[in-house]
Every structure is written in C-alpha cells, then in structure tokens.
mmCIF file of C-alpha atoms and ligand atoms in Angstrom:
data_model
loop_
_atom_site.group_PDB
_atom_site.id
_atom_site.type_symbol
_atom_site.label_atom_id
_atom_site.label_comp_id
_atom_site.label_asym_id
_atom_site.label_seq_id
_atom_site.Cartn_x
_atom_site.Cartn_y
_atom_site.Cartn_z
ATOM 1 C CA ALA E 1 -4.056 -2.406 -13.002
ATOM 2 C CA ILE E 2 -1.256 -4.860 -13.635
ATOM 3 C CA SER E 3 1.989 -4.049 -11.826
ATOM 4 C CA SER E 4 3.747 -1.103 -13.357
ATOM 5 C CA ALA E 5 6.799 0.953 -12.509
ATOM 6 C CA GLY E 6 6.241 4.030 -10.448
ATOM 7 C CA GLY E 7 3.934 4.794 -7.587
ATOM 8 C CA ILE E 8 4.458 6.003 -4.047
ATOM 9 C CA SER E 9 7.964 5.441 -2.677
ATOM 10 C CA PHE E 10 8.199 3.430 0.548
ATOM 11 C CA ASP E 11 10.218 6.332 1.952
ATOM 12 C CA GLU E 12 7.028 8.410 1.804
ATOM 13 C CA LEU E 13 5.155 5.951 4.073
ATOM 14 C CA ASP E 14 5.355 5.336 7.785
ATOM 15 C CA ASP E 15 5.329 1.847 9.321
ATOM 16 C CA HIS E 16 1.522 1.714 8.961
ATOM 17 C CA PHE E 17 1.401 2.639 5.248
ATOM 18 C CA MET E 18 0.264 6.187 6.013
ATOM 19 C CA LEU E 19 1.598 9.027 3.879
ATOM 20 C CA ARG E 20 4.071 10.999 5.973
ATOM 21 C CA LYS E 21 3.149 14.220 4.167
ATOM 22 C CA LEU E 22 -0.602 13.585 4.226
ATOM 23 C CA PRO E 23 -1.527 12.073 7.617
ATOM 24 C CA GLY E 24 -4.748 10.082 7.546
ATOM 25 C CA THR E 25 -4.216 8.902 3.978
ATOM 26 C CA PHE E 26 -3.030 5.337 3.439
ATOM 27 C CA ALA E 27 -1.650 3.530 0.406
ATOM 28 C CA ALA E 28 -1.503 -0.124 -0.607
ATOM 29 C CA GLY E 29 -1.265 -2.436 -3.580
ATOM 30 C CA GLU E 30 -0.533 -0.935 -6.968
ATOM 31 C CA MET E 31 -0.391 2.540 -5.436
ATOM 32 C CA LEU E 32 3.066 1.589 -4.148
ATOM 33 C CA ASP E 33 6.315 1.752 -6.078
ATOM 34 C CA TRP E 34 7.255 -1.905 -6.265
ATOM 35 C CA GLU E 35 8.989 -4.091 -8.755
ATOM 36 C CA ALA E 36 7.443 -7.476 -8.171
ATOM 37 C CA PRO E 37 7.948 -10.783 -9.917
ATOM 38 C CA THR E 38 4.892 -12.181 -11.669
ATOM 39 C CA GLY E 39 3.118 -15.396 -10.732
ATOM 40 C CA GLY E 40 0.722 -14.650 -7.903
ATOM 41 C CA TYR E 41 2.842 -12.423 -5.710
ATOM 42 C CA LEU E 42 1.129 -9.207 -6.773
ATOM 43 C CA LEU E 43 -2.228 -10.274 -5.379
ATOM 44 C CA GLN E 44 -0.536 -11.530 -2.207
ATOM 45 C CA ALA E 45 1.292 -8.226 -1.822
ATOM 46 C CA SER E 46 -1.903 -6.273 -2.513
ATOM 47 C CA PHE E 47 -3.793 -8.221 0.153
ATOM 48 C CA ALA E 48 -0.929 -7.934 2.660
ATOM 49 C CA THR E 49 -0.364 -4.208 2.217
ATOM 50 C CA GLY E 50 -4.115 -3.597 2.158
ATOM 51 C CA ALA E 51 -4.522 -5.410 5.474
ATOM 52 C CA ALA E 52 -1.566 -3.525 6.968
ATOM 53 C CA ALA E 53 -2.907 -0.170 5.752
ATOM 54 C CA GLY E 54 -6.354 -1.030 7.117
ATOM 55 C CA LYS E 55 -4.875 -1.796 10.524
ATOM 56 C CA GLY E 56 -2.935 1.443 10.259
ATOM 57 C CA ALA E 57 -6.133 3.361 9.575
ATOM 58 C CA LEU E 58 -7.828 1.783 12.617
ATOM 59 C CA LYS E 59 -4.844 2.743 14.756
ATOM 60 C CA TRP E 60 -4.937 6.291 13.344
ATOM 61 C CA LEU E 61 -8.619 6.519 14.290
ATOM 62 C CA ASN E 62 -7.942 4.980 17.731
ATOM 63 C CA LEU E 63 -10.393 2.153 17.001
HETATM 64 C C1 LIG M 101 -4.653 -9.206 -16.902
HETATM 65 C C2 LIG M 101 -4.039 -9.240 -15.520
HETATM 66 C C3 LIG M 101 -3.678 -10.459 -14.965
HETATM 67 C C4 LIG M 101 -3.115 -10.509 -13.702
HETATM 68 N N1 LIG M 101 -2.788 -11.719 -13.167
HETATM 69 C C5 LIG M 101 -2.283 -11.790 -11.923
HETATM 70 C C6 LIG M 101 -1.997 -13.060 -11.331
HETATM 71 O O1 LIG M 101 -2.192 -14.126 -11.925
HETATM 72 N N2 LIG M 101 -1.479 -13.060 -10.072
HETATM 73 C C7 LIG M 101 -1.219 -11.903 -9.385
HETATM 74 O O2 LIG M 101 -0.747 -11.977 -8.256
HETATM 75 N N3 LIG M 101 -1.493 -10.700 -9.920
HETATM 76 C C8 LIG M 101 -2.021 -10.616 -11.164
HETATM 77 N N4 LIG M 101 -2.307 -9.397 -11.705
HETATM 78 C C9 LIG M 101 -2.008 -8.198 -10.922
HETATM 79 C C10 LIG M 101 -3.055 -7.982 -9.851
HETATM 80 O O3 LIG M 101 -4.335 -8.159 -10.404
HETATM 81 C C11 LIG M 101 -2.888 -6.548 -9.330
HETATM 82 O O4 LIG M 101 -1.567 -6.351 -8.847
HETATM 83 C C12 LIG M 101 -3.864 -6.288 -8.167
HETATM 84 O O5 LIG M 101 -5.181 -6.576 -8.546
HETATM 85 C C13 LIG M 101 -3.764 -4.837 -7.745
HETATM 86 O O6 LIG M 101 -4.698 -4.603 -6.736
HETATM 87 P P1 LIG M 101 -4.999 -3.142 -6.257
HETATM 88 O O7 LIG M 101 -6.088 -3.273 -5.242
HETATM 89 O O8 LIG M 101 -3.746 -2.435 -5.876
HETATM 90 O O9 LIG M 101 -5.522 -2.374 -7.560
HETATM 91 P P2 LIG M 101 -6.828 -2.652 -8.448
HETATM 92 O O10 LIG M 101 -7.186 -4.119 -8.413
HETATM 93 O O11 LIG M 101 -6.537 -1.993 -9.759
HETATM 94 O O12 LIG M 101 -7.990 -1.900 -7.670
HETATM 95 C C14 LIG M 101 -8.137 -0.510 -7.742
HETATM 96 C C15 LIG M 101 -9.617 -0.213 -7.593
HETATM 97 O O13 LIG M 101 -9.794 1.201 -7.470
HETATM 98 C C16 LIG M 101 -10.913 1.558 -8.243
HETATM 99 N N5 LIG M 101 -10.775 2.983 -8.551
HETATM 100 C C17 LIG M 101 -9.937 3.574 -9.437
HETATM 101 N N6 LIG M 101 -10.089 4.899 -9.420
HETATM 102 C C18 LIG M 101 -11.053 5.157 -8.499
HETATM 103 C C19 LIG M 101 -11.664 6.347 -8.028
HETATM 104 N N7 LIG M 101 -11.324 7.545 -8.478
HETATM 105 N N8 LIG M 101 -12.613 6.240 -7.072
HETATM 106 C C20 LIG M 101 -12.965 5.029 -6.586
HETATM 107 N N9 LIG M 101 -12.413 3.861 -6.994
HETATM 108 C C21 LIG M 101 -11.483 3.938 -7.942
HETATM 109 C C22 LIG M 101 -10.872 0.645 -9.454
HETATM 110 O O14 LIG M 101 -12.141 0.545 -10.052
HETATM 111 C C23 LIG M 101 -10.452 -0.663 -8.799
HETATM 112 O O15 LIG M 101 -11.541 -1.423 -8.342
HETATM 113 C C24 LIG M 101 -2.894 -9.315 -12.971
HETATM 114 C C25 LIG M 101 -3.275 -8.095 -13.528
HETATM 115 C C26 LIG M 101 -3.839 -8.058 -14.780
HETATM 116 C C27 LIG M 101 -4.271 -6.711 -15.376
#
C-alpha cells in the first residue's frame, strides 16, 4: 500500500525491528508508523527496514 499514517510505533520495536511485546515477530516497510516524503524514499525505506528486520530475525534464530 502507499504510505499512510498509522502503523507500529518505533517505540514498540527493539533495535532489530522485533516487536518488544511479541518476541520473534518483526516489522518493516509500511507496517511501521512513518511519515515519509514522496519521491522514491518509501521503497528505499522499505528495502532498508526489510533488510534490517531480516538480519534481526537471523540473529533471533542464532543463524
Ligand atoms: C500507486 C503507488 C505508487 C507508488 N510510487 C512509489 C514511488 O515512486 N517511489 C516509492 O519509493 N514508493 C512508491 N510507492 C510506495 C511503495 O510502493 C510502498 O511504500 C512499498 O511498496 C511498501 O512496501 P511494503 O513491503 O511495506 O508493503 P507492500 O508492497 O504493500 O507489500 C505487502 C505484501 O504483503 C502481502 N500481504 C498482505 N496481506 C497478507 C497476508 N495476510 N498474508 C500474506 N501476504 C500478505 C501483499 O500481497 C503484499 O505483497 C507507491 C505506492 C503506490 C500504491
């Protein structure tokens, strides 16, 4: 979906994009509560947070 207001607050995530209240569940991209400018940055942010969350999941699984 195109960027919209709302989503998961950054306060609810640890440094690896894992939900503090639901360990083992990770969030990225439009799941997050961001207010981004248009013009390409949403895809960049989706890729970046997706990569970070993926690394977080590997760390969580000790892989
Ligand atoms: C018309 C339009 C133009 C845009 N143009 C740009 C642009 O030029 N530059 C830019 O940076 N950004 C643009 N954006 C925004 C950008 O596309 C989004 O911010 C980005 O794609 C979000 O990625 P995401 O992975 O978070 O979410 P999504 O791309 O929405 O991916 C979510 C995925 O989850 C799947 N899904 C949903 N529910 C379930 C379920 N229950 N089980 C399994 N899978 C499920 C969906 O099918 C989908 O594949 C545009 C958006 C739109 C709508």
